[in-house]
Amino acid sequence: MNPRRRALLLLTAFGLLLSGILLTSCMGPDWSGSASGSGELTLYLTGTTDGNLEPCNCPGQPRGGLSRRSTLLNTLRQASGRGVLLDAGDVTPIVSDPIIDSYMVRSYGLLGYDAIVPGDQEFDRGLSFLASMQQPGGLPLVACDVTAGGRPVAPPWRRIERQGWSVLVVGLLGPQTMMLSEPDIRAQLEVIDPAKAVAAALADAAQADRAAGRRAPDLIVLLAHMDPQEREPVLSTIHGVDLALISTEMSRPGQVEQIGGVPTVYAPPAGRQIAAITLKRRRDGRPQVVDVQLHPVEQTLPRERKLWELYQAYTFDERQRTLTLVDKVGKIDLVESERCAACHRTQYDWWLKHPHGHAWQTIVREQRTGDPNCMRCHTTGFGFKTGFVSIERTPGLQNVGCQDCHQIDLTTHVAAKPPKNVPRVDPSLCLGCHTIANSPDFDPDVYLPKATCPPGAPTTQPAYHR
Ligand code: HEC
Ligand code: HEC
Ligand code: HEC
Ligand code: HEC
């Protein structure tokens, strides 16, 4: 191809890319940024999102959320330029969930990632899921050392041109990490020696550069999903990369460490933060990390509209599924707590003022009344045949009701003469809702007394007592 035509094509491609960017971002953000003129480049790194689309704001550490991640990214980009957006894997939850998985892929598409190394959690879904992630318009996966039937499961490397920088991203999965994936899936995969795979990827990229008449990259990044114990041994065998960005290390995000001789930065855990890694060129032209910042995805950030709308669509699908597929029949028929008030006025009035008695009000306040992810714990028996469906269809079953703790069937209870052998509340029931993630301070010695109904004889006796 003659150089002039190539230049023209490049210009058109650039124009298309630019209009694509302007069209896809609803805020039409200005990512020119002050730093982009200064020759600096920022890499934005996330990881271990684990299928967490939106946090619940229950106590416990905030887990970010994708609509706020998008807002934060737009803000950071306004200050430092568009940069390169990377993810170190485990986008989807530990346990495969087709609805969440598909919404994670669509949400990551809206966020506009430049490269993502699939984690073992993505591999666990199988090869067809990896293929579906990469369908046209899908996600830019990158992995150089895993093949299936001799064919790579994703492109080994990706080239990203941004702010005058040419960045080569090589994806790598730690061989030990791959041992964690499901045995039947692992059996379909070949994991190549990391040093050889990276060397081959670099040679392949250099070959492509020569063929295209492109200059060598300014920055070579290894984007790796790896277990802690294999990082040192693997990285010490790898040559020719400027920077390694590695999946979550709980205790050490946000700093540059030399691991096996490679400057390394870990992705922040649980999608709670975005790591912003700023590079500039040294006098000899080589890239150098000048700053690493962790930006928390605060719950006070406004939600970005498109991602929040996508989440609404997800909650609709999720609710349909729960209500149509999981019509679980519980041990007991659930009734409105008010039905118990007919005889247990003292306890009912006390309960009304307890957080359990207005747990739904919290969901109203949070504007999440359509969200099935809240209903499981802030209502009585969502997902069970006789449990909460919606305020309209099952009024009185919102809130954490009497039967969430007292597992008694009303019909049997009032038929007994007089009700006897009423089972004591099983404290292990609390843990179904008071999980580590949602109630990190839960301690039965403290919480149980605070949730125990006050004594008081029944105000009304069943008919047979009179
Ligand atoms: C028609 C009246 C009536 C209704 C309605 C009723 N109960 Fe009772 N309940 C009683 C009576 C009577 C007793 C026996 C009290 C006693 O032995 O002192 C009792 C006992 C209990 C006890 C054991 C109390 C103790 O001292 O150990 C619990 C707990 C209880 N009921 C919960 C409930 C719940 C929850 C509901 C609603 C699902 C409910 N009851 C509905 C009349 C009723
Ligand atoms: C069906 C789910 C569910 C079960 C079961 C449950 N809780 Fe709760 N609990 C909640 C929710 C939701 C809240 C927060 C309500 C709100 O403020 O919106 C809460 C709040 C509380 C609070 C108030 C905490 C505070 O900060 O004031 C206490 C105490 C408590 N629960 C104790 C218990 C104990 C003890 C048990 C077991 C006997 C139990 N809960 C069982 C869902 C549950
Ligand atoms: C696995 C159970 C569970 C789920 C699911 C859950 N919550 Fe909670 N939530 C709790 C418990 C338990 C508490 C009380 C924790 C405590 O005080 O220790 C709580 C407390 C809260 C609080 C703090 C109480 C207050 O008055 O401010 C908010 C806000 C909240 N939840 C919102 C939500 C929203 C929104 C959702 C859905 C996206 C949700 N929760 C889903 C269990 C759950
Ligand atoms: C968070 C769990 C929880 C919820 C919700 C709850 N209770 Fe209780 N309740 C307890 C515990 C714990 C006790 C102490 C007895 C036991 O351990 O079984 C108790 C005791 C009682 C007693 C016996 C009181 C006595 O005389 O000592 C009654 C009656 C009762 N509850 C009725 C109700 C009714 C009615 C509701 C709903 C309006 C309700 N409870 C909601 C946990 C709960």
PDB file of N, CA and C in Angstrom, residues 388-459:
ATOM      1  N   PHE A 388     -42.719 -12.486  49.624  1.00  0.00           N
ATOM      2  CA  PHE A 388     -42.863 -11.164  49.013  1.00  0.00           C
ATOM      3  C   PHE A 388     -42.701 -11.230  47.494  1.00  0.00           C
ATOM      4  N   VAL A 389     -43.567 -10.525  46.792  1.00  0.00           N
ATOM      5  CA  VAL A 389     -43.436 -10.374  45.349  1.00  0.00           C
ATOM      6  C   VAL A 389     -43.217  -8.897  45.024  1.00  0.00           C
ATOM      7  N   SER A 390     -44.167  -8.087  45.433  1.00  0.00           N
ATOM      8  CA  SER A 390     -44.064  -6.645  45.234  1.00  0.00           C
ATOM      9  C   SER A 390     -45.024  -5.997  46.223  1.00  0.00           C
ATOM     10  N   ILE A 391     -44.851  -4.696  46.445  1.00  0.00           N
ATOM     11  CA  ILE A 391     -45.727  -3.988  47.374  1.00  0.00           C
ATOM     12  C   ILE A 391     -47.184  -4.139  46.953  1.00  0.00           C
ATOM     13  N   GLU A 392     -47.406  -4.099  45.635  1.00  0.00           N
ATOM     14  CA  GLU A 392     -48.782  -4.173  45.124  1.00  0.00           C
ATOM     15  C   GLU A 392     -49.380  -5.560  45.330  1.00  0.00           C
ATOM     16  N   ARG A 393     -48.600  -6.595  45.017  1.00  0.00           N
ATOM     17  CA  ARG A 393     -49.167  -7.953  45.053  1.00  0.00           C
ATOM     18  C   ARG A 393     -49.131  -8.589  46.431  1.00  0.00           C
ATOM     19  N   THR A 394     -48.160  -8.207  47.254  1.00  0.00           N
ATOM     20  CA  THR A 394     -48.060  -8.835  48.582  1.00  0.00           C
ATOM     21  C   THR A 394     -47.855  -7.768  49.659  1.00  0.00           C
ATOM     22  N   PRO A 395     -48.817  -6.859  49.792  1.00  0.00           N
ATOM     23  CA  PRO A 395     -48.647  -5.829  50.823  1.00  0.00           C
ATOM     24  C   PRO A 395     -48.580  -6.494  52.195  1.00  0.00           C
ATOM     25  N   GLY A 396     -47.691  -6.005  53.045  1.00  0.00           N
ATOM     26  CA  GLY A 396     -47.573  -6.581  54.386  1.00  0.00           C
ATOM     27  C   GLY A 396     -46.418  -7.565  54.496  1.00  0.00           C
ATOM     28  N   LEU A 397     -45.852  -7.973  53.351  1.00  0.00           N
ATOM     29  CA  LEU A 397     -44.708  -8.891  53.414  1.00  0.00           C
ATOM     30  C   LEU A 397     -43.380  -8.162  53.169  1.00  0.00           C
ATOM     31  N   GLN A 398     -43.450  -6.844  52.994  1.00  0.00           N
ATOM     32  CA  GLN A 398     -42.197  -6.103  52.970  1.00  0.00           C
ATOM     33  C   GLN A 398     -41.662  -6.120  54.404  1.00  0.00           C
ATOM     34  N   ASN A 399     -40.438  -5.766  54.622  1.00  0.00           N
ATOM     35  CA  ASN A 399     -39.783  -5.772  55.942  1.00  0.00           C
ATOM     36  C   ASN A 399     -39.382  -7.190  56.382  1.00  0.00           C
ATOM     37  N   VAL A 400     -38.504  -7.229  57.368  1.00  0.00           N
ATOM     38  CA  VAL A 400     -38.093  -8.515  57.946  1.00  0.00           C
ATOM     39  C   VAL A 400     -39.179  -8.917  58.934  1.00  0.00           C
ATOM     40  N   GLY A 401     -40.022  -9.860  58.545  1.00  0.00           N
ATOM     41  CA  GLY A 401     -41.226 -10.159  59.314  1.00  0.00           C
ATOM     42  C   GLY A 401     -41.015 -11.134  60.458  1.00  0.00           C
ATOM     43  N   CYS A 402     -42.105 -11.327  61.244  1.00  0.00           N
ATOM     44  CA  CYS A 402     -42.063 -12.215  62.412  1.00  0.00           C
ATOM     45  C   CYS A 402     -41.554 -13.605  62.022  1.00  0.00           C
ATOM     46  N   GLN A 403     -42.049 -14.119  60.882  1.00  0.00           N
ATOM     47  CA  GLN A 403     -41.719 -15.498  60.515  1.00  0.00           C
ATOM     48  C   GLN A 403     -40.314 -15.654  59.944  1.00  0.00           C
ATOM     49  N   ASP A 404     -39.648 -14.525  59.656  1.00  0.00           N
ATOM     50  CA  ASP A 404     -38.242 -14.644  59.277  1.00  0.00           C
ATOM     51  C   ASP A 404     -37.450 -15.217  60.451  1.00  0.00           C
ATOM     52  N   CYS A 405     -37.931 -14.953  61.670  1.00  0.00           N
ATOM     53  CA  CYS A 405     -37.257 -15.503  62.858  1.00  0.00           C
ATOM     54  C   CYS A 405     -38.063 -16.637  63.490  1.00  0.00           C
ATOM     55  N   HIS A 406     -39.362 -16.412  63.650  1.00  0.00           N
ATOM     56  CA  HIS A 406     -40.200 -17.450  64.258  1.00  0.00           C
ATOM     57  C   HIS A 406     -40.750 -18.326  63.146  1.00  0.00           C
ATOM     58  N   GLN A 407     -40.125 -19.461  62.940  1.00  0.00           N
ATOM     59  CA  GLN A 407     -40.516 -20.327  61.829  1.00  0.00           C
ATOM     60  C   GLN A 407     -41.738 -21.135  62.211  1.00  0.00           C
ATOM     61  N   ILE A 408     -42.864 -20.436  62.371  1.00  0.00           N
ATOM     62  CA  ILE A 408     -44.086 -21.155  62.734  1.00  0.00           C
ATOM     63  C   ILE A 408     -45.181 -20.870  61.730  1.00  0.00           C
ATOM     64  N   ASP A 409     -45.977 -21.878  61.499  1.00  0.00           N
ATOM     65  CA  ASP A 409     -47.079 -21.774  60.558  1.00  0.00           C
ATOM     66  C   ASP A 409     -48.305 -21.282  61.322  1.00  0.00           C
ATOM     67  N   LEU A 410     -48.883 -20.191  60.821  1.00  0.00           N
ATOM     68  CA  LEU A 410     -49.975 -19.568  61.583  1.00  0.00           C
ATOM     69  C   LEU A 410     -51.155 -20.517  61.796  1.00  0.00           C
ATOM     70  N   THR A 411     -51.520 -21.240  60.736  1.00  0.00           N
ATOM     71  CA  THR A 411     -52.684 -22.123  60.837  1.00  0.00           C
ATOM     72  C   THR A 411     -52.482 -23.173  61.936  1.00  0.00           C
ATOM     73  N   THR A 412     -51.322 -23.811  61.918  1.00  0.00           N
ATOM     74  CA  THR A 412     -51.029 -24.818  62.932  1.00  0.00           C
ATOM     75  C   THR A 412     -50.966 -24.173  64.320  1.00  0.00           C
ATOM     76  N   HIS A 413     -50.337 -22.966  64.342  1.00  0.00           N
ATOM     77  CA  HIS A 413     -50.107 -22.260  65.608  1.00  0.00           C
ATOM     78  C   HIS A 413     -51.423 -21.952  66.316  1.00  0.00           C
ATOM     79  N   VAL A 414     -52.384 -21.412  65.588  1.00  0.00           N
ATOM     80  CA  VAL A 414     -53.640 -21.044  66.249  1.00  0.00           C
ATOM     81  C   VAL A 414     -54.572 -22.246  66.414  1.00  0.00           C
ATOM     82  N   ALA A 415     -54.238 -23.347  65.737  1.00  0.00           N
ATOM     83  CA  ALA A 415     -55.073 -24.534  65.886  1.00  0.00           C
ATOM     84  C   ALA A 415     -54.678 -25.338  67.127  1.00  0.00           C
ATOM     85  N   ALA A 416     -53.390 -25.110  67.565  1.00  0.00           N
ATOM     86  CA  ALA A 416     -52.925 -25.859  68.743  1.00  0.00           C
ATOM     87  C   ALA A 416     -53.691 -25.404  69.979  1.00  0.00           C
ATOM     88  N   LYS A 417     -53.879 -26.310  70.905  1.00  0.00           N
ATOM     89  CA  LYS A 417     -54.695 -25.942  72.073  1.00  0.00           C
ATOM     90  C   LYS A 417     -53.926 -26.114  73.350  1.00  0.00           C
ATOM     91  N   PRO A 418     -53.470 -25.101  73.969  1.00  0.00           N
ATOM     92  CA  PRO A 418     -53.066 -23.795  73.436  1.00  0.00           C
ATOM     93  C   PRO A 418     -51.748 -23.988  72.706  1.00  0.00           C
ATOM     94  N   PRO A 419     -51.298 -22.988  71.922  1.00  0.00           N
ATOM     95  CA  PRO A 419     -50.054 -23.179  71.167  1.00  0.00           C
ATOM     96  C   PRO A 419     -48.955 -23.613  72.116  1.00  0.00           C
ATOM     97  N   LYS A 420     -48.373 -24.738  71.869  1.00  0.00           N
ATOM     98  CA  LYS A 420     -47.296 -25.154  72.756  1.00  0.00           C
ATOM     99  C   LYS A 420     -46.109 -25.632  71.928  1.00  0.00           C
ATOM    100  N   ASN A 421     -45.040 -25.849  72.634  1.00  0.00           N
ATOM    101  CA  ASN A 421     -43.789 -26.226  71.978  1.00  0.00           C
ATOM    102  C   ASN A 421     -43.437 -25.292  70.820  1.00  0.00           C
ATOM    103  N   VAL A 422     -43.722 -23.996  71.027  1.00  0.00           N
ATOM    104  CA  VAL A 422     -43.311 -23.036  70.002  1.00  0.00           C
ATOM    105  C   VAL A 422     -41.787 -23.046  69.961  1.00  0.00           C
ATOM    106  N   PRO A 423     -41.201 -23.379  68.795  1.00  0.00           N
ATOM    107  CA  PRO A 423     -39.732 -23.508  68.764  1.00  0.00           C
ATOM    108  C   PRO A 423     -39.046 -22.180  69.042  1.00  0.00           C
ATOM    109  N   ARG A 424     -37.911 -22.244  69.732  1.00  0.00           N
ATOM    110  CA  ARG A 424     -37.124 -21.039  69.987  1.00  0.00           C
ATOM    111  C   ARG A 424     -36.498 -20.591  68.670  1.00  0.00           C
ATOM    112  N   VAL A 425     -36.206 -19.298  68.609  1.00  0.00           N
ATOM    113  CA  VAL A 425     -35.598 -18.762  67.390  1.00  0.00           C
ATOM    114  C   VAL A 425     -34.193 -19.355  67.235  1.00  0.00           C
ATOM    115  N   ASP A 426     -33.917 -19.869  66.052  1.00  0.00           N
ATOM    116  CA  ASP A 426     -32.609 -20.455  65.777  1.00  0.00           C
ATOM    117  C   ASP A 426     -31.642 -19.340  65.348  1.00  0.00           C
ATOM    118  N   PRO A 427     -30.645 -19.026  66.192  1.00  0.00           N
ATOM    119  CA  PRO A 427     -29.772 -17.884  65.887  1.00  0.00           C
ATOM    120  C   PRO A 427     -29.008 -18.025  64.566  1.00  0.00           C
ATOM    121  N   SER A 428     -28.895 -19.255  64.046  1.00  0.00           N
ATOM    122  CA  SER A 428     -28.178 -19.379  62.773  1.00  0.00           C
ATOM    123  C   SER A 428     -28.975 -18.766  61.621  1.00  0.00           C
ATOM    124  N   LEU A 429     -30.298 -18.542  61.857  1.00  0.00           N
ATOM    125  CA  LEU A 429     -31.117 -17.891  60.831  1.00  0.00           C
ATOM    126  C   LEU A 429     -30.625 -16.476  60.529  1.00  0.00           C
ATOM    127  N   CYS A 430     -30.088 -15.838  61.565  1.00  0.00           N
ATOM    128  CA  CYS A 430     -29.637 -14.447  61.407  1.00  0.00           C
ATOM    129  C   CYS A 430     -28.594 -14.357  60.302  1.00  0.00           C
ATOM    130  N   LEU A 431     -27.755 -15.386  60.224  1.00  0.00           N
ATOM    131  CA  LEU A 431     -26.614 -15.336  59.301  1.00  0.00           C
ATOM    132  C   LEU A 431     -27.027 -15.375  57.828  1.00  0.00           C
ATOM    133  N   GLY A 432     -28.262 -15.814  57.582  1.00  0.00           N
ATOM    134  CA  GLY A 432     -28.760 -15.804  56.211  1.00  0.00           C
ATOM    135  C   GLY A 432     -28.808 -14.390  55.650  1.00  0.00           C
ATOM    136  N   CYS A 433     -29.031 -13.404  56.524  1.00  0.00           N
ATOM    137  CA  CYS A 433     -29.078 -12.002  56.088  1.00  0.00           C
ATOM    138  C   CYS A 433     -27.895 -11.214  56.639  1.00  0.00           C
ATOM    139  N   HIS A 434     -27.523 -11.509  57.881  1.00  0.00           N
ATOM    140  CA  HIS A 434     -26.389 -10.784  58.477  1.00  0.00           C
ATOM    141  C   HIS A 434     -25.088 -11.450  58.018  1.00  0.00           C
ATOM    142  N   THR A 435     -24.780 -11.264  56.756  1.00  0.00           N
ATOM    143  CA  THR A 435     -23.573 -11.864  56.185  1.00  0.00           C
ATOM    144  C   THR A 435     -22.376 -10.955  56.476  1.00  0.00           C
ATOM    145  N   ILE A 436     -21.196 -11.477  56.219  1.00  0.00           N
ATOM    146  CA  ILE A 436     -19.995 -10.663  56.452  1.00  0.00           C
ATOM    147  C   ILE A 436     -20.025  -9.408  55.591  1.00  0.00           C
ATOM    148  N   ALA A 437     -20.531  -9.560  54.374  1.00  0.00           N
ATOM    149  CA  ALA A 437     -20.532  -8.415  53.460  1.00  0.00           C
ATOM    150  C   ALA A 437     -21.560  -7.363  53.862  1.00  0.00           C
ATOM    151  N   ASN A 438     -22.708  -7.817  54.401  1.00  0.00           N
ATOM    152  CA  ASN A 438     -23.789  -6.864  54.669  1.00  0.00           C
ATOM    153  C   ASN A 438     -23.879  -6.424  56.121  1.00  0.00           C
ATOM    154  N   SER A 439     -23.265  -7.166  57.014  1.00  0.00           N
ATOM    155  CA  SER A 439     -23.356  -6.839  58.434  1.00  0.00           C
ATOM    156  C   SER A 439     -22.040  -7.241  59.105  1.00  0.00           C
ATOM    157  N   PRO A 440     -20.974  -6.533  58.765  1.00  0.00           N
ATOM    158  CA  PRO A 440     -19.639  -6.973  59.193  1.00  0.00           C
ATOM    159  C   PRO A 440     -19.455  -6.968  60.714  1.00  0.00           C
ATOM    160  N   ASP A 441     -20.269  -6.166  61.435  1.00  0.00           N
ATOM    161  CA  ASP A 441     -20.114  -6.100  62.892  1.00  0.00           C
ATOM    162  C   ASP A 441     -20.984  -7.123  63.604  1.00  0.00           C
ATOM    163  N   PHE A 442     -21.638  -7.991  62.849  1.00  0.00           N
ATOM    164  CA  PHE A 442     -22.575  -8.913  63.483  1.00  0.00           C
ATOM    165  C   PHE A 442     -21.884  -9.787  64.524  1.00  0.00           C
ATOM    166  N   ASP A 443     -22.448  -9.756  65.722  1.00  0.00           N
ATOM    167  CA  ASP A 443     -21.938 -10.560  66.826  1.00  0.00           C
ATOM    168  C   ASP A 443     -23.186 -10.998  67.578  1.00  0.00           C
ATOM    169  N   PRO A 444     -23.457 -12.314  67.641  1.00  0.00           N
ATOM    170  CA  PRO A 444     -24.720 -12.748  68.243  1.00  0.00           C
ATOM    171  C   PRO A 444     -24.915 -12.230  69.669  1.00  0.00           C
ATOM    172  N   ASP A 445     -23.816 -12.113  70.421  1.00  0.00           N
ATOM    173  CA  ASP A 445     -23.957 -11.656  71.805  1.00  0.00           C
ATOM    174  C   ASP A 445     -24.483 -10.227  71.878  1.00  0.00           C
ATOM    175  N   VAL A 446     -24.163  -9.450  70.875  1.00  0.00           N
ATOM    176  CA  VAL A 446     -24.611  -8.055  70.851  1.00  0.00           C
ATOM    177  C   VAL A 446     -25.947  -7.931  70.114  1.00  0.00           C
ATOM    178  N   TYR A 447     -26.047  -8.629  68.991  1.00  0.00           N
ATOM    179  CA  TYR A 447     -27.216  -8.446  68.120  1.00  0.00           C
ATOM    180  C   TYR A 447     -28.457  -9.171  68.630  1.00  0.00           C
ATOM    181  N   LEU A 448     -28.271 -10.378  69.200  1.00  0.00           N
ATOM    182  CA  LEU A 448     -29.441 -11.160  69.588  1.00  0.00           C
ATOM    183  C   LEU A 448     -30.283 -10.440  70.653  1.00  0.00           C
ATOM    184  N   PRO A 449     -29.655  -9.929  71.731  1.00  0.00           N
ATOM    185  CA  PRO A 449     -30.486  -9.200  72.707  1.00  0.00           C
ATOM    186  C   PRO A 449     -31.232  -8.027  72.067  1.00  0.00           C
ATOM    187  N   LYS A 450     -30.593  -7.388  71.087  1.00  0.00           N
ATOM    188  CA  LYS A 450     -31.221  -6.216  70.455  1.00  0.00           C
ATOM    189  C   LYS A 450     -32.358  -6.607  69.521  1.00  0.00           C
ATOM    190  N   ALA A 451     -32.438  -7.909  69.170  1.00  0.00           N
ATOM    191  CA  ALA A 451     -33.482  -8.328  68.233  1.00  0.00           C
ATOM    192  C   ALA A 451     -34.499  -9.231  68.920  1.00  0.00           C
ATOM    193  N   THR A 452     -34.376  -9.378  70.251  1.00  0.00           N
ATOM    194  CA  THR A 452     -35.283 -10.255  70.993  1.00  0.00           C
ATOM    195  C   THR A 452     -36.528  -9.477  71.398  1.00  0.00           C
ATOM    196  N   CYS A 453     -37.687 -10.008  71.059  1.00  0.00           N
ATOM    197  CA  CYS A 453     -38.938  -9.326  71.365  1.00  0.00           C
ATOM    198  C   CYS A 453     -39.132  -9.236  72.879  1.00  0.00           C
ATOM    199  N   PRO A 454     -39.767  -8.196  73.338  1.00  0.00           N
ATOM    200  CA  PRO A 454     -40.017  -8.058  74.774  1.00  0.00           C
ATOM    201  C   PRO A 454     -41.050  -9.082  75.244  1.00  0.00           C
ATOM    202  N   PRO A 455     -41.008  -9.473  76.557  1.00  0.00           N
ATOM    203  CA  PRO A 455     -42.020 -10.422  77.057  1.00  0.00           C
ATOM    204  C   PRO A 455     -43.399  -9.764  77.079  1.00  0.00           C
ATOM    205  N   GLY A 456     -44.375 -10.575  77.088  1.00  0.00           N
ATOM    206  CA  GLY A 456     -45.740 -10.057  77.136  1.00  0.00           C
ATOM    207  C   GLY A 456     -46.704 -11.129  76.694  1.00  0.00           C
ATOM    208  N   ALA A 457     -47.673 -11.411  77.554  1.00  0.00           N
ATOM    209  CA  ALA A 457     -48.640 -12.469  77.252  1.00  0.00           C
ATOM    210  C   ALA A 457     -49.500 -12.061  76.068  1.00  0.00           C
ATOM    211  N   PRO A 458     -50.035 -13.048  75.342  1.00  0.00           N
ATOM    212  CA  PRO A 458     -50.902 -12.712  74.208  1.00  0.00           C
ATOM    213  C   PRO A 458     -52.077 -11.852  74.660  1.00  0.00           C
ATOM    214  N   THR A 459     -52.357 -10.805  73.868  1.00  0.00           N
ATOM    215  CA  THR A 459     -53.452  -9.901  74.198  1.00  0.00           C
ATOM    216  C   THR A 459     -54.797 -10.549  73.908  1.00  0.00           C
TER     217      THR A 459
END
